[in-house]
Tab-separated table of C-alpha atoms in Angstrom:
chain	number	residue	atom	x	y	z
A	1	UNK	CA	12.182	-107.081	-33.650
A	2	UNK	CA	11.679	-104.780	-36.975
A	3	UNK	CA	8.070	-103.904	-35.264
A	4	UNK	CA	9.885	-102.938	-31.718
A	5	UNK	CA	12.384	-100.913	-34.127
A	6	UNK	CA	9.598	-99.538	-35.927
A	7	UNK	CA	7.857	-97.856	-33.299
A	8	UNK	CA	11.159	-96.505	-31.481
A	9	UNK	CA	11.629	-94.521	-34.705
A	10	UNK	CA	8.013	-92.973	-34.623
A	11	UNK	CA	8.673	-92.082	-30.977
A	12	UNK	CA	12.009	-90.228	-31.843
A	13	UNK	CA	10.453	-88.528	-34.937
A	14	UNK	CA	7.450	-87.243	-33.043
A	15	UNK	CA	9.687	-85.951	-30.316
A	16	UNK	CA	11.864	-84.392	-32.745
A	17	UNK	CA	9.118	-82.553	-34.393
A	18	UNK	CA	8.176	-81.116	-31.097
A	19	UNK	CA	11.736	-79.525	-30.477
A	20	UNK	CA	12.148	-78.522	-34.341
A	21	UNK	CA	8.563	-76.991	-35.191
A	22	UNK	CA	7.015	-75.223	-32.013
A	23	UNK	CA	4.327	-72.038	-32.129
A	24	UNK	CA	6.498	-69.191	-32.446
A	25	UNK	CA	4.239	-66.303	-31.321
A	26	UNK	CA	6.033	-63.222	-31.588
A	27	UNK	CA	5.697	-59.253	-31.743
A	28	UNK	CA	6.826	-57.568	-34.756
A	29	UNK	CA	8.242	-53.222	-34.240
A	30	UNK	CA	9.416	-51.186	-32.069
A	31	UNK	CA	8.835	-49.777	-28.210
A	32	UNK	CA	6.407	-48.004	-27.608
A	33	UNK	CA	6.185	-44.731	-25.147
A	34	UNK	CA	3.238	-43.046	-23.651
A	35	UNK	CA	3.451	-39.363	-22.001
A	36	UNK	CA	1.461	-37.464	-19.047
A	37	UNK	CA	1.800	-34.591	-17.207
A	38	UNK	CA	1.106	-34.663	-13.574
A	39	UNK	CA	0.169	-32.572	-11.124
A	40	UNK	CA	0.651	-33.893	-7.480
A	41	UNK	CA	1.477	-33.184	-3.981
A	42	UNK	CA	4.432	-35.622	-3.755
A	43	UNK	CA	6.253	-38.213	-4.936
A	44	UNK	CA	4.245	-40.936	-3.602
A	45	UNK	CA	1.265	-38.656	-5.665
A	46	UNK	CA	2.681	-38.465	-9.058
A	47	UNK	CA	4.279	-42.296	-8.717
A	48	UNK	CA	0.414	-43.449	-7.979
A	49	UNK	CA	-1.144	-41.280	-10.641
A	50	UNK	CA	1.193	-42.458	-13.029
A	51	UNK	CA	0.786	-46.050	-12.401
A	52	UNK	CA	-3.082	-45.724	-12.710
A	53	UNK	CA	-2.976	-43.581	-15.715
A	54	UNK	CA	-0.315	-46.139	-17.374
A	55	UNK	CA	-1.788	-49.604	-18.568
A	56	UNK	CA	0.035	-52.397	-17.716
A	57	UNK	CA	-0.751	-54.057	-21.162
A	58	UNK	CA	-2.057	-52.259	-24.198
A	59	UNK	CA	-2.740	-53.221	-27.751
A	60	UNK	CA	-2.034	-50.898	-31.199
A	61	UNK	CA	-2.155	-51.832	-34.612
A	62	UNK	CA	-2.873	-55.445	-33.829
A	63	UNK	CA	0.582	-55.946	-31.272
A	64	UNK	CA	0.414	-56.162	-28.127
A	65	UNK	CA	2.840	-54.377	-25.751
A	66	UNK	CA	3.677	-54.731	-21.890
A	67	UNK	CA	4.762	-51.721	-19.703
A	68	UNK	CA	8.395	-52.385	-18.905
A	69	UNK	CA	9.196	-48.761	-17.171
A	70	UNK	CA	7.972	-45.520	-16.248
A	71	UNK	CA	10.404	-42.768	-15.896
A	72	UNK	CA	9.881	-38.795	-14.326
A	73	UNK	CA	10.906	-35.405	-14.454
A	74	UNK	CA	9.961	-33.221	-12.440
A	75	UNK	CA	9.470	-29.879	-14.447
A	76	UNK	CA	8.231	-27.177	-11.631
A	77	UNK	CA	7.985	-27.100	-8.015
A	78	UNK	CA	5.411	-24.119	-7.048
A	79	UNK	CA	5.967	-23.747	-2.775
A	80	UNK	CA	1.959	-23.619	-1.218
A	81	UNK	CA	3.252	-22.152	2.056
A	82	UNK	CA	5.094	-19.564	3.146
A	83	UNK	CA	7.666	-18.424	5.315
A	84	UNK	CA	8.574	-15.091	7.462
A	85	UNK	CA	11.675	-13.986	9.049
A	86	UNK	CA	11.738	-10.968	10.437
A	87	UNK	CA	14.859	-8.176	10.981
A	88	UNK	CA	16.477	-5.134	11.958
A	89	UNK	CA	18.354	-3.440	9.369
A	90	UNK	CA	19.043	0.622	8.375
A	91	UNK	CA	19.043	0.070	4.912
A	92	UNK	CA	17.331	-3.564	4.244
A	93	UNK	CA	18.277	-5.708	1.018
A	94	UNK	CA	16.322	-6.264	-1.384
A	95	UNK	CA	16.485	-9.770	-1.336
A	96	UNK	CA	18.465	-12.405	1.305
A	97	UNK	CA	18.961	-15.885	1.179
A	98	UNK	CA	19.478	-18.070	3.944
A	99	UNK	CA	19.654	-21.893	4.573
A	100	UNK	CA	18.943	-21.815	1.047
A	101	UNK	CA	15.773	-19.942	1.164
A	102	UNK	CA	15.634	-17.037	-0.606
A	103	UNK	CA	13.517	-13.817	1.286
A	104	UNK	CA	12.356	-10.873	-0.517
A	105	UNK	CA	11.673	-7.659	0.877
A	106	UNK	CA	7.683	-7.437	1.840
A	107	UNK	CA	7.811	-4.350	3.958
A	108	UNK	CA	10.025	-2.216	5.864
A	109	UNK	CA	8.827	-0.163	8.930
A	110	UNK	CA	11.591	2.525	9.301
A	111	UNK	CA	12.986	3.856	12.730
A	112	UNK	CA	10.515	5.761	15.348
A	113	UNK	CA	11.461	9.903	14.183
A	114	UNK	CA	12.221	12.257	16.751
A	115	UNK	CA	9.288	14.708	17.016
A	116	UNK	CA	9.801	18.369	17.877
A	117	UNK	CA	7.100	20.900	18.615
A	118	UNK	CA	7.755	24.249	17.212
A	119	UNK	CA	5.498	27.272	18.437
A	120	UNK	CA	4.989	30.720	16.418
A	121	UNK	CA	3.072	33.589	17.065
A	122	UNK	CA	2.136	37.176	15.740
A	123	UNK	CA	1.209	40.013	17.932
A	124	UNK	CA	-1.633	42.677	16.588
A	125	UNK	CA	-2.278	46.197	18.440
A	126	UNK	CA	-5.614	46.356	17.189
A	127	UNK	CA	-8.501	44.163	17.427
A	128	UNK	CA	-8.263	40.822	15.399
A	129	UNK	CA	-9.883	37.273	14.076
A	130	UNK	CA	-8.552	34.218	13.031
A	131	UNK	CA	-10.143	35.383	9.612
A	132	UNK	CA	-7.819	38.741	9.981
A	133	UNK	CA	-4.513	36.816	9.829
A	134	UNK	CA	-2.545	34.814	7.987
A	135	UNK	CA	-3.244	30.390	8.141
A	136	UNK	CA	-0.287	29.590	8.438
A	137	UNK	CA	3.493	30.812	9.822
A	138	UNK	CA	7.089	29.848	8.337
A	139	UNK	CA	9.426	30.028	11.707
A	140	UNK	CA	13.330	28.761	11.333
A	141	UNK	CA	14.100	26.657	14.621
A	142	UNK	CA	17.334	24.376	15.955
A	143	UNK	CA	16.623	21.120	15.120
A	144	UNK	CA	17.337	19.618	18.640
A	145	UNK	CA	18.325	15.839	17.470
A	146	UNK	CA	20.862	17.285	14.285
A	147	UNK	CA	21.865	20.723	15.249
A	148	UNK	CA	20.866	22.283	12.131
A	149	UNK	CA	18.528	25.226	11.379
A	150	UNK	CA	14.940	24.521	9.875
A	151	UNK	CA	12.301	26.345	8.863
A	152	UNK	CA	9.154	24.710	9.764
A	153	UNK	CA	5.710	25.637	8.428
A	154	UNK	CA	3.322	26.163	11.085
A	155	UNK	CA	-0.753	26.477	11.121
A	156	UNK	CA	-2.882	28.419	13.220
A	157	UNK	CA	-4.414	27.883	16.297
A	158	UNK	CA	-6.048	30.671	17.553
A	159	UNK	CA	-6.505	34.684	18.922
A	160	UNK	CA	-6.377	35.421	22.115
A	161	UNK	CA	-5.934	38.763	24.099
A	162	UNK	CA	-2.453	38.787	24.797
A	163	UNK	CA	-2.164	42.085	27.397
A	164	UNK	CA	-1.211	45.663	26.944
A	165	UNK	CA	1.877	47.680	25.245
A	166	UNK	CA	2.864	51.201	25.216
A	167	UNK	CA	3.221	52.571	21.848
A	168	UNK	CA	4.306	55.981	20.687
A	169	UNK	CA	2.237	57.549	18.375
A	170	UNK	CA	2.428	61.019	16.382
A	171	UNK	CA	-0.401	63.473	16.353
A	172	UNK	CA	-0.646	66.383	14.197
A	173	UNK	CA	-1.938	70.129	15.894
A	174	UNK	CA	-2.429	72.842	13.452
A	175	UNK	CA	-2.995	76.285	14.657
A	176	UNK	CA	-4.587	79.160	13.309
A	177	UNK	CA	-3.584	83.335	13.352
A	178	UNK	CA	0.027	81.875	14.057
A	179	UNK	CA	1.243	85.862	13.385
A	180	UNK	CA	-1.484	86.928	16.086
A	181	UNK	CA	-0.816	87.530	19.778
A	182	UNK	CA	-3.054	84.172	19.962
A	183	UNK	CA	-3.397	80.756	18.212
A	184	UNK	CA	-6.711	79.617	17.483
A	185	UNK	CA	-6.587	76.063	18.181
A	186	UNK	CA	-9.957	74.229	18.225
A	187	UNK	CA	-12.161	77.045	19.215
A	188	UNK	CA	-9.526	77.989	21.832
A	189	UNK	CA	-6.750	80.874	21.859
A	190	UNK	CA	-3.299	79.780	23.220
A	191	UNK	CA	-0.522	82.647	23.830
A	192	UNK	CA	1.666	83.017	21.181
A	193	UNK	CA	5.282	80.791	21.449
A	194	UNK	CA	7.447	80.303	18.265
A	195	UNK	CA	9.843	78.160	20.551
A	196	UNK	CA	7.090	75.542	21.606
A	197	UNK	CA	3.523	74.954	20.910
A	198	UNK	CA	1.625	76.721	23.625
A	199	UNK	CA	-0.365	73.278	24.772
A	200	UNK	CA	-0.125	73.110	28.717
A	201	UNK	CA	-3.356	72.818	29.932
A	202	UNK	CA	-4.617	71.206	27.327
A	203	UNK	CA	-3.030	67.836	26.875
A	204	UNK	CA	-6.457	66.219	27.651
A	205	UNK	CA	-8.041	67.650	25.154
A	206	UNK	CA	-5.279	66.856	22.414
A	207	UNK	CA	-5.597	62.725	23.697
A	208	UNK	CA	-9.353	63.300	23.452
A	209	UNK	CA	-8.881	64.736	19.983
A	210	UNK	CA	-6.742	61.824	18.974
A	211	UNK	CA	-8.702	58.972	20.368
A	212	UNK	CA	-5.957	58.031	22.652
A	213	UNK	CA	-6.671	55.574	25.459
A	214	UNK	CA	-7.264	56.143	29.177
A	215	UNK	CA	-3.215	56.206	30.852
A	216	UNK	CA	-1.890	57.920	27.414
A	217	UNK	CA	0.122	60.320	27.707
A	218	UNK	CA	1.773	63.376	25.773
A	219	UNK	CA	5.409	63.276	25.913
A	220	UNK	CA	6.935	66.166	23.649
A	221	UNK	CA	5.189	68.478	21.358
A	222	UNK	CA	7.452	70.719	18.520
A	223	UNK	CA	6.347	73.097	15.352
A	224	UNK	CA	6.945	70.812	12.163
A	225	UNK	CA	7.524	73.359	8.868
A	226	UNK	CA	6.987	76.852	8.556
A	227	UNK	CA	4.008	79.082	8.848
A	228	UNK	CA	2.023	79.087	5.355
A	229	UNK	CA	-1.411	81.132	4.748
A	230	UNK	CA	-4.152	79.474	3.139
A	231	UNK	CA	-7.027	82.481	2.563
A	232	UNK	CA	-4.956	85.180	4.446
A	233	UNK	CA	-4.287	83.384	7.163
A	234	UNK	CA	-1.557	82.653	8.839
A	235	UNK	CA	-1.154	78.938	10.253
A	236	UNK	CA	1.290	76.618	11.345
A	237	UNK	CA	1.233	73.031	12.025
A	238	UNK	CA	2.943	70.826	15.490
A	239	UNK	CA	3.539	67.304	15.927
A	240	UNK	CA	2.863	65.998	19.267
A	241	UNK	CA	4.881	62.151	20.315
A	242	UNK	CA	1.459	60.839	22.448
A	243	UNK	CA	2.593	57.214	23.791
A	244	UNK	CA	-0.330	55.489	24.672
A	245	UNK	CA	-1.179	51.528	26.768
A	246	UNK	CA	-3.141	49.727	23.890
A	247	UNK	CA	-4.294	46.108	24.202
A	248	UNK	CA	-2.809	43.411	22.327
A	249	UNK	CA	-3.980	40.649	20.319
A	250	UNK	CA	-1.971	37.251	19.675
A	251	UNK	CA	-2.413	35.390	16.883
A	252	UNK	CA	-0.856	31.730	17.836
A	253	UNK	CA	0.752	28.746	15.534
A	254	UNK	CA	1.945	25.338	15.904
A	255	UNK	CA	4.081	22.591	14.303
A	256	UNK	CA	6.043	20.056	14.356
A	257	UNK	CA	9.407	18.908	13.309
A	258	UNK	CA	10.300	15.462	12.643
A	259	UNK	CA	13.940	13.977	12.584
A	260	UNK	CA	14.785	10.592	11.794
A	261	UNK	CA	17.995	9.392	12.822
A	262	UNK	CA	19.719	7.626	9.468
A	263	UNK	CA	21.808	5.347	11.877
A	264	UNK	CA	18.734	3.906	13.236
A	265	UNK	CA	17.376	0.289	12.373
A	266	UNK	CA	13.991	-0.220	11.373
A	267	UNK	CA	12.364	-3.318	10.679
A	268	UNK	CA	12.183	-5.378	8.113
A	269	UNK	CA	9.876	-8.198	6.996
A	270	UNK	CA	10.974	-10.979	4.410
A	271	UNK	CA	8.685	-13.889	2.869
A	272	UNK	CA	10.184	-17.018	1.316
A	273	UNK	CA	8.800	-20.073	0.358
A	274	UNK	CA	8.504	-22.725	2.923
A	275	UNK	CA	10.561	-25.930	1.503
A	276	UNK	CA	8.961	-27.775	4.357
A	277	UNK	CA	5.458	-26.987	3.776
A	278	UNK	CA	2.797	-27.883	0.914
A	279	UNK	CA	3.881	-27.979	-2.613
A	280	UNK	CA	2.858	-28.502	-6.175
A	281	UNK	CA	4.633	-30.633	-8.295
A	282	UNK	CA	4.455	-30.942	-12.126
A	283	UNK	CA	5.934	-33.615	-13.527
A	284	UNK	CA	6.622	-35.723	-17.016
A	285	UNK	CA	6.150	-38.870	-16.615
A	286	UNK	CA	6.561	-41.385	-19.079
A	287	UNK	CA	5.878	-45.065	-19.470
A	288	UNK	CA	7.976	-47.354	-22.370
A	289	UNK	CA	6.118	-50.664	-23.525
A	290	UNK	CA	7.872	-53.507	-25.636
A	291	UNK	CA	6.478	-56.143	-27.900
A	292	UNK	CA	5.092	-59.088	-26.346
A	293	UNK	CA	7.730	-62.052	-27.205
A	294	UNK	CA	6.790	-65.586	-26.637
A	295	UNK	CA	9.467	-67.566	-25.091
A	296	UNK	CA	10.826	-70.804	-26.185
A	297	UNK	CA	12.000	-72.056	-22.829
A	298	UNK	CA	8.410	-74.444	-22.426
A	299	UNK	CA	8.562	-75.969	-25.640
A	300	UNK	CA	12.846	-76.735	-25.440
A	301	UNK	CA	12.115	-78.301	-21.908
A	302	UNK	CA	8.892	-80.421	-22.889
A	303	UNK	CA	10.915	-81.347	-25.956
A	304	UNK	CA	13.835	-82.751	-23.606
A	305	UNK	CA	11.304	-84.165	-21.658
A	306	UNK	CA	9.728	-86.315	-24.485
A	307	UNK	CA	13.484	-87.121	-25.603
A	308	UNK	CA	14.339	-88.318	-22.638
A	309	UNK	CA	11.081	-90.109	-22.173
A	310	UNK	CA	11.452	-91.723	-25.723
A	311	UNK	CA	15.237	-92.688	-24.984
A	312	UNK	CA	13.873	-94.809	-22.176
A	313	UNK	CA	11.110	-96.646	-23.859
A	314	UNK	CA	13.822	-96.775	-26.798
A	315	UNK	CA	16.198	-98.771	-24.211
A	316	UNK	CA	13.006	-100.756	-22.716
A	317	UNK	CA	11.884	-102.129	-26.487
A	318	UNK	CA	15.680	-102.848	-27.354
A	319	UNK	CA	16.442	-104.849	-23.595
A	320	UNK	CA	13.361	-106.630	-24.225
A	321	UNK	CA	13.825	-107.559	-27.671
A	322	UNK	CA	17.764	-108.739	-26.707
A	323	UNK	CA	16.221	-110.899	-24.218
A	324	UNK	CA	14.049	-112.328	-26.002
A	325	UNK	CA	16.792	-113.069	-29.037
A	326	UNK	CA	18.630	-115.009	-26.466
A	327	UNK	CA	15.717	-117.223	-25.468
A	328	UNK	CA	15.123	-118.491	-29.536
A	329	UNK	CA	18.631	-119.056	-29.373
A	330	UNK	CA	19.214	-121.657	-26.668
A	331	UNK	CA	18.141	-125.194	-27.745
A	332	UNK	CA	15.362	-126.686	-26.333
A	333	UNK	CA	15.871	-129.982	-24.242
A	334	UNK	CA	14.042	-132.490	-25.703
């Protein structure tokens, strides 16, 4: 019976020693973090990039640490595509936002102007070249779409013949022996007339003299000033009005006036970025790693275990030795 109790006891102590003294294995500091920046083209992207970056177990200064988290911030968003919208407008924003896009001003094609040609021209009496007149020709018009007067600057085109004109021109006579009973007049004696150069008859002569074209004709003739001598002699001078067909030269300009109407829309062309199209992402991610504890749960429950097991062989040893008390105890039949 003492050897049954004996051994019970060394069960119970061995049992005990399990439960009291187990290897603790445990990780001495603080957490740990660990800090990347991504770029990627999503969420999925940065999530996968971070878990491969990010070991799942690491070891520094002798602990060891497990990854319990990894947590992100998304620091910039940079929009790969873009998007247009297109508008009419007089006098276009800068900027617009819509559905929570902003648009910014990328070009603006203003209203069609109203053109207006303007013609100019200058008209010679002599022969002329574009080299003999002016390049260009100022000319105030109507502005036909406003109402109001312009002066528009117009450049030459060309010369060209532009038909005939009478023009009056003044000739000069002077005749000599004025205080004779005749006027020498270019080898030719006229009768003396103090009311009216003596000329009939010789009008052809005076448009020959004068270089007058064919049709000219004289059309008055009158004493200008007083007799005066020069050398002691007497002369006196007329002025004859000779009007005369003479061709005419035109020198021609063009140019052109151009109107736009304020009150008319032009177009204009935003660009925003596209929130449904490619995009770059960079984010912060970072990963927080603990100590590596070692948990007491296995060695509590194989400590129960044992306890329980000793208990029973405990109760087994004690039943047997009970019955086998009572057998030395009942008398033997002899």
């Amino acid at each position: 019976m003492k050897r049954n109790r004996r051994i019970a006891v060394l069960c119970l102590a061995s049992m005990l020693s399990v439960i009291v003294l187990p290897q603790q294995i445990s990780a001495a500091g603080g957490d740990l973090t660990k800090e990347l920046t991504i770029t990627a083209s999503s969420e999925k992207d940065y999530k996968e990039q971070a878990e491969e970056a990010f070991a799942l177990e690491l070891e520094q200064d002798g602990m060891k640490y497990e990854r319990t988290e990894i947590r992100y911030e998304v620091i910039d968003t940079k929009y790969l595509d873009k998007k247009e919208k297109v508008i009419e407008a007089a006098n276009p924003a800068e900027t617009i936002t819509e559905g929570g896009v902003e648009y910014i001003l990328v070009e603006f094609k203003a209203p069609a102007e109203i053109e207006q040609r303007v013609s100019a021209y200058d008209d010679y009496d002599h022969p002329v070249t574009a080299a003999d007149v002016p390049a260009t020709k100022d000319t105030t018009v109507t502005d036909e779409a406003t109402g109001e007067q312009k002066t528009v600057t117009c450049s030459l085109t060309g010369v060209s013949p532009a038909g005939t004109a009478t023009v009056d021109n003044v000739m000069t006579l002077t005749f000599g022996n004025y205080d004779a009973a005749y006027y020498e007049w270019n080898g030719s004696y006229l009768p003396h007339n103090d009311q009216t150069p003596p000329i009939e008859g010789y009008e052809d002569q005076l448009l020959a003299q004068a270089g007058a074209a064919a049709g000219s004709a004289i059309t008055n003739c009158s004493w200008s000033g007083q007799p005066y001598s020069v050398d002691g002699v007497m002369y006196r001078d007329a002025v004859a009005n000779v009007r005369q067909p003479v061709q005419m030269y035109r020198a021609n300009y063009e140019g052109l006036l151009t109107t736009q109407d304020p009150d008319a829309p032009g177009i204009a062309t935003y660009s925003g970025d596209d929130p449904d199209g490619r995009v770059e992402l960079t984010v912060t991610a970072t990963a927080t790693y603990l100590p590596i504890q070692i948990s007491y749960a296995p060695y509590i429950l194989a400590g129960a275990g044992i306890l329980v097991l000793v208990a029973l062989v405990v109760i087994i040893l004690m039943t047997a030795a009970k019955k086998k008390n009572k057998k030395e105890l009942i008398p033997k039949e002899r």
